[in-house]
Tab-separated table of C-alpha atoms and ligand atoms in Angstrom:
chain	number	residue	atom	x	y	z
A	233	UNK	CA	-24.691	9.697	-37.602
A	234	UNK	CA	-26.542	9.820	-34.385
A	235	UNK	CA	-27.263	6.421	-33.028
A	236	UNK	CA	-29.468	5.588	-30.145
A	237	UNK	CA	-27.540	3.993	-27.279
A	238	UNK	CA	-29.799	3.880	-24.403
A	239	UNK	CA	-33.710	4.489	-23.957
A	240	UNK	CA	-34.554	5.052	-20.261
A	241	UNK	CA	-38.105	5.802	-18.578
A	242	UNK	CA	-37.624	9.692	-18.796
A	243	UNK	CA	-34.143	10.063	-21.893
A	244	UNK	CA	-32.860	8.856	-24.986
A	245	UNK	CA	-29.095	9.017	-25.259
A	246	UNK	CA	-27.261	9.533	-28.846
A	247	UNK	CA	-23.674	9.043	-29.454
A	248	UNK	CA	-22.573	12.445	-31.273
A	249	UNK	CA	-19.590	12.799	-33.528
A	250	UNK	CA	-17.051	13.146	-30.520
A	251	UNK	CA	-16.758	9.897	-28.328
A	252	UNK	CA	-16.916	12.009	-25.146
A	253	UNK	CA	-19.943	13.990	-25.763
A	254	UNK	CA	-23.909	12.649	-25.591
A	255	UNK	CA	-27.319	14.219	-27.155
A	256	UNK	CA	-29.477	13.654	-24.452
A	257	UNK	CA	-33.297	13.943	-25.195
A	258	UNK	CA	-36.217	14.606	-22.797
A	259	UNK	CA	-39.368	12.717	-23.473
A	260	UNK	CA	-42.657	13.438	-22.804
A	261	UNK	CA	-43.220	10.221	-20.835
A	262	UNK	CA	-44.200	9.970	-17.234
A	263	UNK	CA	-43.334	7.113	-14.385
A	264	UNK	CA	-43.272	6.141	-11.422
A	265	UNK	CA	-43.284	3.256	-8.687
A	266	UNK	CA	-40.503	1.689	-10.677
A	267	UNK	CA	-42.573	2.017	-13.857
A	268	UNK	CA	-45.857	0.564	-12.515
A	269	UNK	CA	-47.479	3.839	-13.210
A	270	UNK	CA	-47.367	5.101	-16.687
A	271	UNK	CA	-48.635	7.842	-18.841
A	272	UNK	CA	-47.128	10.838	-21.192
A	273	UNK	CA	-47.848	14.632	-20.941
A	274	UNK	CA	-46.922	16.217	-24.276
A	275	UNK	CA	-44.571	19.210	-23.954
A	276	UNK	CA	-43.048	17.692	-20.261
A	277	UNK	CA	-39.782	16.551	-22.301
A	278	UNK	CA	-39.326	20.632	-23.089
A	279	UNK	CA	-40.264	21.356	-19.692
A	280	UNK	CA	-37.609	19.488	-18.094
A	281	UNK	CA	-34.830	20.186	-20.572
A	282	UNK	CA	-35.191	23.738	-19.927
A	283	UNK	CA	-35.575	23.797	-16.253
A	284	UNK	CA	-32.585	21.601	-16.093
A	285	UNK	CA	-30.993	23.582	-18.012
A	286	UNK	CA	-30.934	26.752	-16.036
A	287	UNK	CA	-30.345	24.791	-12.820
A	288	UNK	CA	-27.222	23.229	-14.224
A	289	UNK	CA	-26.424	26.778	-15.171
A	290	UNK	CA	-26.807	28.183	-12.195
A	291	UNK	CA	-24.886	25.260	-10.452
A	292	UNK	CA	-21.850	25.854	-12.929
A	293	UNK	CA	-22.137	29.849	-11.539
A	294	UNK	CA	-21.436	28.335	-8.354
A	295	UNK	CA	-18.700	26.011	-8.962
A	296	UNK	CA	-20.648	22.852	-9.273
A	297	UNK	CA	-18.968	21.025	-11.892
A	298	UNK	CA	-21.667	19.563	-14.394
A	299	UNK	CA	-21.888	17.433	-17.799
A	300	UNK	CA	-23.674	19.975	-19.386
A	301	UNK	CA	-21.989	21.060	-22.644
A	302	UNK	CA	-24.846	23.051	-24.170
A	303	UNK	CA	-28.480	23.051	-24.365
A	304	UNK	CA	-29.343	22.199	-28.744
A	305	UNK	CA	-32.967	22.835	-28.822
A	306	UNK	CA	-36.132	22.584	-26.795
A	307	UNK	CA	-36.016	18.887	-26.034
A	308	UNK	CA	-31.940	18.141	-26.144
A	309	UNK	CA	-29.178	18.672	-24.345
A	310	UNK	CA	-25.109	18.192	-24.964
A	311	UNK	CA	-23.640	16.731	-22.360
A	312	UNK	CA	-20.063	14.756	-21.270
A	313	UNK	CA	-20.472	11.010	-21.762
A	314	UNK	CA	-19.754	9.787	-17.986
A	315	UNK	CA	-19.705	6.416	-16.910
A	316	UNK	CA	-22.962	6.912	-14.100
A	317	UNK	CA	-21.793	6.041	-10.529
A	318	UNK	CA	-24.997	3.710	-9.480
A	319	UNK	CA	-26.154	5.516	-6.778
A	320	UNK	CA	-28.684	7.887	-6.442
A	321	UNK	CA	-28.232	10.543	-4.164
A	322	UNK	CA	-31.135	11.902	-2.505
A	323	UNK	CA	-30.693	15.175	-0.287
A	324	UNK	CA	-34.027	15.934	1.572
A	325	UNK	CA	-34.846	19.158	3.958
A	326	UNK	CA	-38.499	18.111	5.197
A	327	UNK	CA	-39.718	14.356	5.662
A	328	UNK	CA	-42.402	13.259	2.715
A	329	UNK	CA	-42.396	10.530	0.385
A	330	UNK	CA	-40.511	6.982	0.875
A	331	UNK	CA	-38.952	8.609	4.208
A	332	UNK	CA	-42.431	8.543	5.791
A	333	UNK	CA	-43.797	5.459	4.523
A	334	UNK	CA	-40.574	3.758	5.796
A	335	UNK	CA	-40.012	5.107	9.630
A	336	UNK	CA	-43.406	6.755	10.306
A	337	UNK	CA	-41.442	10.177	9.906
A	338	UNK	CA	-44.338	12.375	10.073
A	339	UNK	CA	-45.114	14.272	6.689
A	340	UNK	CA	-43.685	17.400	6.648
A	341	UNK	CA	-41.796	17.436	9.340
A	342	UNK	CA	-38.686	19.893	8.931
A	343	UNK	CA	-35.588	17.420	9.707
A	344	UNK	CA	-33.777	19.020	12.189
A	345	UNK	CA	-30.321	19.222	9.324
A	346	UNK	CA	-30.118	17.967	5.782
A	347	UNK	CA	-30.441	14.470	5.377
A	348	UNK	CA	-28.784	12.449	2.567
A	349	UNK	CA	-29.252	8.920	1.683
A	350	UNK	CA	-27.675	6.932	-1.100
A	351	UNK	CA	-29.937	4.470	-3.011
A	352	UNK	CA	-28.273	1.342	-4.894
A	353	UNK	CA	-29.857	2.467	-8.828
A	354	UNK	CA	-30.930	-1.169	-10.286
A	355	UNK	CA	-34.434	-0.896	-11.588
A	356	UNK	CA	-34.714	-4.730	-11.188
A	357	UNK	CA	-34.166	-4.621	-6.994
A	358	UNK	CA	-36.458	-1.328	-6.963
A	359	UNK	CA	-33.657	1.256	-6.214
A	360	UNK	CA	-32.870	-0.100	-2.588
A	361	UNK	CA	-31.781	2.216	0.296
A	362	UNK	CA	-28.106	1.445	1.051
A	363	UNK	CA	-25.514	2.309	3.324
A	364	UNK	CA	-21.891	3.817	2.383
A	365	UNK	CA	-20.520	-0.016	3.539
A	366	UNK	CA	-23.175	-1.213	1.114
A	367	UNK	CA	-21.879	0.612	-1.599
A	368	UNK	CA	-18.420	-0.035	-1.113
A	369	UNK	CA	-18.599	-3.704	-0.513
A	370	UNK	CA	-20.723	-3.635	-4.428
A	371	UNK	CA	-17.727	-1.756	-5.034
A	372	UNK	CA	-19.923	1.278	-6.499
A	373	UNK	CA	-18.029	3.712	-5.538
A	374	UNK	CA	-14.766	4.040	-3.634
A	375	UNK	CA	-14.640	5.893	-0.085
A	376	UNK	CA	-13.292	9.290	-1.229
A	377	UNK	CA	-15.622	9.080	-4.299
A	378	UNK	CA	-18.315	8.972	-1.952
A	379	UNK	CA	-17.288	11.512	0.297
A	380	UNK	CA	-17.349	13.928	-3.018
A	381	UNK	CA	-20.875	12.744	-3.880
A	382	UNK	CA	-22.433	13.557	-0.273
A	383	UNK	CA	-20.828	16.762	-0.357
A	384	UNK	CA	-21.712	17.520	-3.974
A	385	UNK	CA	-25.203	16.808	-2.977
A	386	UNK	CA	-24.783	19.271	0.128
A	387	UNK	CA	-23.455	22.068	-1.835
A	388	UNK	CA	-26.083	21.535	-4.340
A	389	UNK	CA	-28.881	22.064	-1.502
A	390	UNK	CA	-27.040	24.783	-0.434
A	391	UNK	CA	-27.073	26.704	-3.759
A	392	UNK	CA	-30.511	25.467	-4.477
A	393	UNK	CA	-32.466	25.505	-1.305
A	394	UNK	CA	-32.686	29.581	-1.485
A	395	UNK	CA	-32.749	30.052	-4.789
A	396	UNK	CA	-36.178	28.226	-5.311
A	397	UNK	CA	-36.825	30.228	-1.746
A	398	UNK	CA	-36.560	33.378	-3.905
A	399	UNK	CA	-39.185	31.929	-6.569
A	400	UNK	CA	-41.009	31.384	-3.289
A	401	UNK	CA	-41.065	27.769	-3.766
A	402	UNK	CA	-39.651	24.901	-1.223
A	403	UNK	CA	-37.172	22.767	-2.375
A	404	UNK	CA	-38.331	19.502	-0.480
A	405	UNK	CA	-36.111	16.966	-1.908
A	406	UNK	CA	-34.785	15.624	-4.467
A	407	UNK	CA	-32.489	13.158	-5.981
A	408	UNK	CA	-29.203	13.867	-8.281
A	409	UNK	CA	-27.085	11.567	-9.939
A	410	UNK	CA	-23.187	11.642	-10.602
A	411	UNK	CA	-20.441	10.105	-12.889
A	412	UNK	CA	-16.927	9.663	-13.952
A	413	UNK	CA	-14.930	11.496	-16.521
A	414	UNK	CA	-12.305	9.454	-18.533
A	415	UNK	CA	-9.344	10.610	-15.713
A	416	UNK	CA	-11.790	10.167	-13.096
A	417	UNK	CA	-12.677	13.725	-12.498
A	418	UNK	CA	-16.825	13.525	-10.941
A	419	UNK	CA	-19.112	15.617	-12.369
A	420	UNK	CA	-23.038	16.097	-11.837
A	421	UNK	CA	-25.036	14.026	-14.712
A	422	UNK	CA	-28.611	13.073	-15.760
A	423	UNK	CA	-30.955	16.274	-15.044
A	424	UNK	CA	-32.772	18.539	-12.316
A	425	UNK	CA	-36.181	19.216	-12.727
A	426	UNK	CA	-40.154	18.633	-11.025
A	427	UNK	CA	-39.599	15.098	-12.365
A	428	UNK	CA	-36.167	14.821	-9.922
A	429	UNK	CA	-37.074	17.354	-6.995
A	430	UNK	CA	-40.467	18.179	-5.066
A	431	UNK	CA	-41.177	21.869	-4.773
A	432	UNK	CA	-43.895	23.012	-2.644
A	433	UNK	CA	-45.735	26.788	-2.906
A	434	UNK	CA	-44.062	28.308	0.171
A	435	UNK	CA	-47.378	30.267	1.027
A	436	UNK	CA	-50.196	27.443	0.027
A	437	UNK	CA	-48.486	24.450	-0.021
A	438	UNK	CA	-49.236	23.592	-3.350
A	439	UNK	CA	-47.498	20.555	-4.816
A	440	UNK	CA	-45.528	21.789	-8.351
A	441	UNK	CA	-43.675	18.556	-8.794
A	442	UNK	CA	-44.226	14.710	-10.552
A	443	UNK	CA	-46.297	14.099	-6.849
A	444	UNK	CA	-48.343	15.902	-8.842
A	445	UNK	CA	-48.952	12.703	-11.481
A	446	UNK	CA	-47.725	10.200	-8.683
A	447	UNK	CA	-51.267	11.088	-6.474
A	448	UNK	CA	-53.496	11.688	-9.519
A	449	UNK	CA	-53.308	15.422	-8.813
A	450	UNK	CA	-53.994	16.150	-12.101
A	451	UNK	CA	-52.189	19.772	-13.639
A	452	UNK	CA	-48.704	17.966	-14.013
A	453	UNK	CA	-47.990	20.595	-16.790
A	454	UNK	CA	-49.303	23.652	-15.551
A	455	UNK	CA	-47.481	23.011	-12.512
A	456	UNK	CA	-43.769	22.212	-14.380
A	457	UNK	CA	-44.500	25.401	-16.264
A	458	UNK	CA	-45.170	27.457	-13.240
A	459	UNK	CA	-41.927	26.310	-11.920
A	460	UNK	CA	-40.208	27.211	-15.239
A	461	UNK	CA	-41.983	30.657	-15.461
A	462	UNK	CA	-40.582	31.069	-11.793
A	463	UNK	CA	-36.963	29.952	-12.493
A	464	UNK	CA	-36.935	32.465	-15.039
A	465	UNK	CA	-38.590	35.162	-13.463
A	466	UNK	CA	-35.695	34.756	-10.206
A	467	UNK	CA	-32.653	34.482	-12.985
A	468	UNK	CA	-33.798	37.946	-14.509
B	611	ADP	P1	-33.649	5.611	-16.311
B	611	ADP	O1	-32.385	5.013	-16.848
B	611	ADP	O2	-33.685	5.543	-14.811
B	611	ADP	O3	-34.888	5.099	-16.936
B	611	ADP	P2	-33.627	8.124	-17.837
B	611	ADP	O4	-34.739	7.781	-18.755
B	611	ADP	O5	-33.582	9.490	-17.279
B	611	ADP	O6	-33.545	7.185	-16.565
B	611	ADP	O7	-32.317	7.796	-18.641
B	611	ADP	C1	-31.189	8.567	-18.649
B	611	ADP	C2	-29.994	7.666	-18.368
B	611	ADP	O8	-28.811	8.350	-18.757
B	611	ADP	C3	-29.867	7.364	-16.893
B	611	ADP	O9	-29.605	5.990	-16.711
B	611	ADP	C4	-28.685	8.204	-16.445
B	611	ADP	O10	-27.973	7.604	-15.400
B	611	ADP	C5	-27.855	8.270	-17.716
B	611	ADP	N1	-27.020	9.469	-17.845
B	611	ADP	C6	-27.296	10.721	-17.415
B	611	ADP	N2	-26.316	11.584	-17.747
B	611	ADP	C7	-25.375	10.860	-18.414
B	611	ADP	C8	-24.107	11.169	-19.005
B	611	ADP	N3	-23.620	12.422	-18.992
B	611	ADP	N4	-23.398	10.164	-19.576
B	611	ADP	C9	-23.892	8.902	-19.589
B	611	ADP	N5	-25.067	8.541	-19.059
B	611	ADP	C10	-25.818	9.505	-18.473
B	612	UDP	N1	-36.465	10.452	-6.806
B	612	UDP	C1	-36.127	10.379	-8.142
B	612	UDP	N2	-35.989	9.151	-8.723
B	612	UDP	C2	-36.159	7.999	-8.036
B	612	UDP	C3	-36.510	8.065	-6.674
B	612	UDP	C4	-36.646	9.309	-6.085
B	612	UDP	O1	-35.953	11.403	-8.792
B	612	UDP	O2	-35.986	6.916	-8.625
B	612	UDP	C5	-36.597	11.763	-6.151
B	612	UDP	C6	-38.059	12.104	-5.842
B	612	UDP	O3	-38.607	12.879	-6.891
B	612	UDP	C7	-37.931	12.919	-4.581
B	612	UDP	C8	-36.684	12.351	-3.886
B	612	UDP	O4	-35.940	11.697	-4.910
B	612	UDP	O5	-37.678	14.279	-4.900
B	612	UDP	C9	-36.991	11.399	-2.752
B	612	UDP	O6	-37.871	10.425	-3.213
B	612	UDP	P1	-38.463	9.305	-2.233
B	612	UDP	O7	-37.353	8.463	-1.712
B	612	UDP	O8	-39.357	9.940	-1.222
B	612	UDP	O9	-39.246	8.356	-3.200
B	612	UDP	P2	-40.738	8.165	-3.637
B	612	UDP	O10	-41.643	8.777	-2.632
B	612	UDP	O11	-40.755	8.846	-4.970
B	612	UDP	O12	-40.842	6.682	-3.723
C-alpha cells in the first residue's frame, strides 16, 4: 500500500512497493515568499509533471543522470528515493529576482558568465544564500560532492539554455535540486518546470513562469501551457 511520507508546498511523496523507488505527485497548489503567498490553479500539478518530465528526458539524452524512473499518469511520477542534499542550486544567465533586490544588480542585466549560487534549503531560516565554506562547515555536503553539484548545474544550463532558445524562450534562471543514491552515486531530484525556472518570450519579453503568480500577473496557466505546447513542439 501506498503511504504518504512527506507533503511539501508543491509534492506529495508515496513509498511504493520497492524501498528505493518514490510516487511523486504534483499538486495544483501555488507558493511563494516562503509560503506567505498562497493560492491553487487547477490543472498546474499536470502541467509541471509533464514539463518535468520531458526536461528530465531530455537531460538523461544528454548524460545527466536523473531520479526519474517513469512518468505513471498525468499528475505522478516514479522516481529513485534519494536522500536530498540541502542545498538548492540556483544557476542564473541574466540578473532578476532575489539577485537584484540583494546587490542592486540591475534587472535584466545579462551577467557577463553563468552564475551559480548555493542556498542552505530550511524553510524555517527562509532558504539563506550560503557559501561552499558554509555548506561544508553544516556539513551539507562534502567538497567533491559540491564540486559535482556546481557542475551538474552548469551542464544542465548548458543543455537547457538552447534548447528553450529553440522554443524561442529564455531560460533566465532557475533552481535544481540534487541527492544521494544508497552507494552515494548523485543524481538530479525534485522537478524542472515554470514553478523552478523563469522563461521569458525571447521576442516580447513576456514572463511564462510562477513570476507570473508571484507579481499578480494573472494567466499562470495559460502561460505553463504555452511552455508545455513549446517543449513539445521543439522535441518533435
Ligand atoms: P518543499 O519540500 O520545498 O515544500 P515540494 O512540495 O516540491 O517542496 O516537495 C517535494 C520534496 O521532495 C522536496 O523536499 C524535495 O527535496 C524532495 N524530493 C525530490 N525528489 C526526491 C527524491 N527522488 N527522493 C526523496 N525526496 C525527494
Ligand atoms: N527558486 C525556486 N525555489 C526557491 C527559490 C528560488 O525554484 O525556493 C527558483 C526561482 O524560480 C528562480 C531561481 O530559483 O528561477 C532564482 O530565484 P531567486 O533567488 O531570484 O528568488 P526569488 O526572486 O524567487 O525570491
Amino acid at each position: 500500500m501506498a503511504e504518504l511520507i512527506y507533503e511539501g508546498k508543491a509534492k506529495k511523496l508515496f513509498t511504493t512497493d520497492d524501498k528505493n523507488e518514490l510516487l511523486m505527485e504534483f499538486k495544483d497548489d501555488l507558493t511563494a515568499f516562503n509560503a506567505l503567498k498562497k493560492s491553487q490553479e487547477a490543472g498546474k500539478g499536470a502541467l509541471n509533471a509533464a514539463i518535468s518530465s520531458k526536461i528530465f528526458g531530455l537531460l538523461t539524452q544528454n548524460g545527466v543522470k536523473t531520479h526519474l524512473i517513469k512518468t505513471i499518469d498525468e499528475t505522478h511520477h516514479l522516481v529513485r528515493k534519494v536522500q536530498i542534499v540541502a542545498i538548492e542550486v540556483v544557476v542564473r544567465n541574466i540578473a532578476t529576482g532575489s539577485l537584484t533586490k540583494r546587490l542592486a544588480i540591475p534587472e535584466g542585466t545579462v551577467l557577463p558568465f553563468t552564475l551559480v549560487e548555493l542556498y542552505y534549503k530550511d524553510d524555517a531560516l527562509g532558504d539563506p544564500i550560503i557559501s561552499d565554506e558554509h555548506a561544508l562547515i553544516m556539513k551539507l555536503a562534502t567538497r567533491n560532492e559540491l564540486q559535482v553539484l556546481k557542475d551538474a548545474a552548469r551542464k544542465i544550463n548548458d543543455i537547457l539554455r538552447p534548447f528553450f532558445a529553440s522554443c524561442n524562450l529564455n531560460l533566465i534562471d532557475f533552481k535544481v535540486e540534487f541527492g544521494r543514491t544508497e552507494n552515494g552515486e548523485i543524481l538530479l531530484a525534485d522537478e524542472i518546470s515554470p514553478d523552478s525556472c523563469r522563461f521569458w518570450d525571447m521576442n516580447s519579453g513576456e514572463k511564462l513562469d510562477k513570476d507570473r503568480f508571484r507579481q499578480d500577473l494573472g494567466g499562470v496557466k495559460m502561460a505553463y501551457e504555452e511552455v508545455l505546447k513549446r517543449i513539445l513542439g521543439a522535441l518533435k
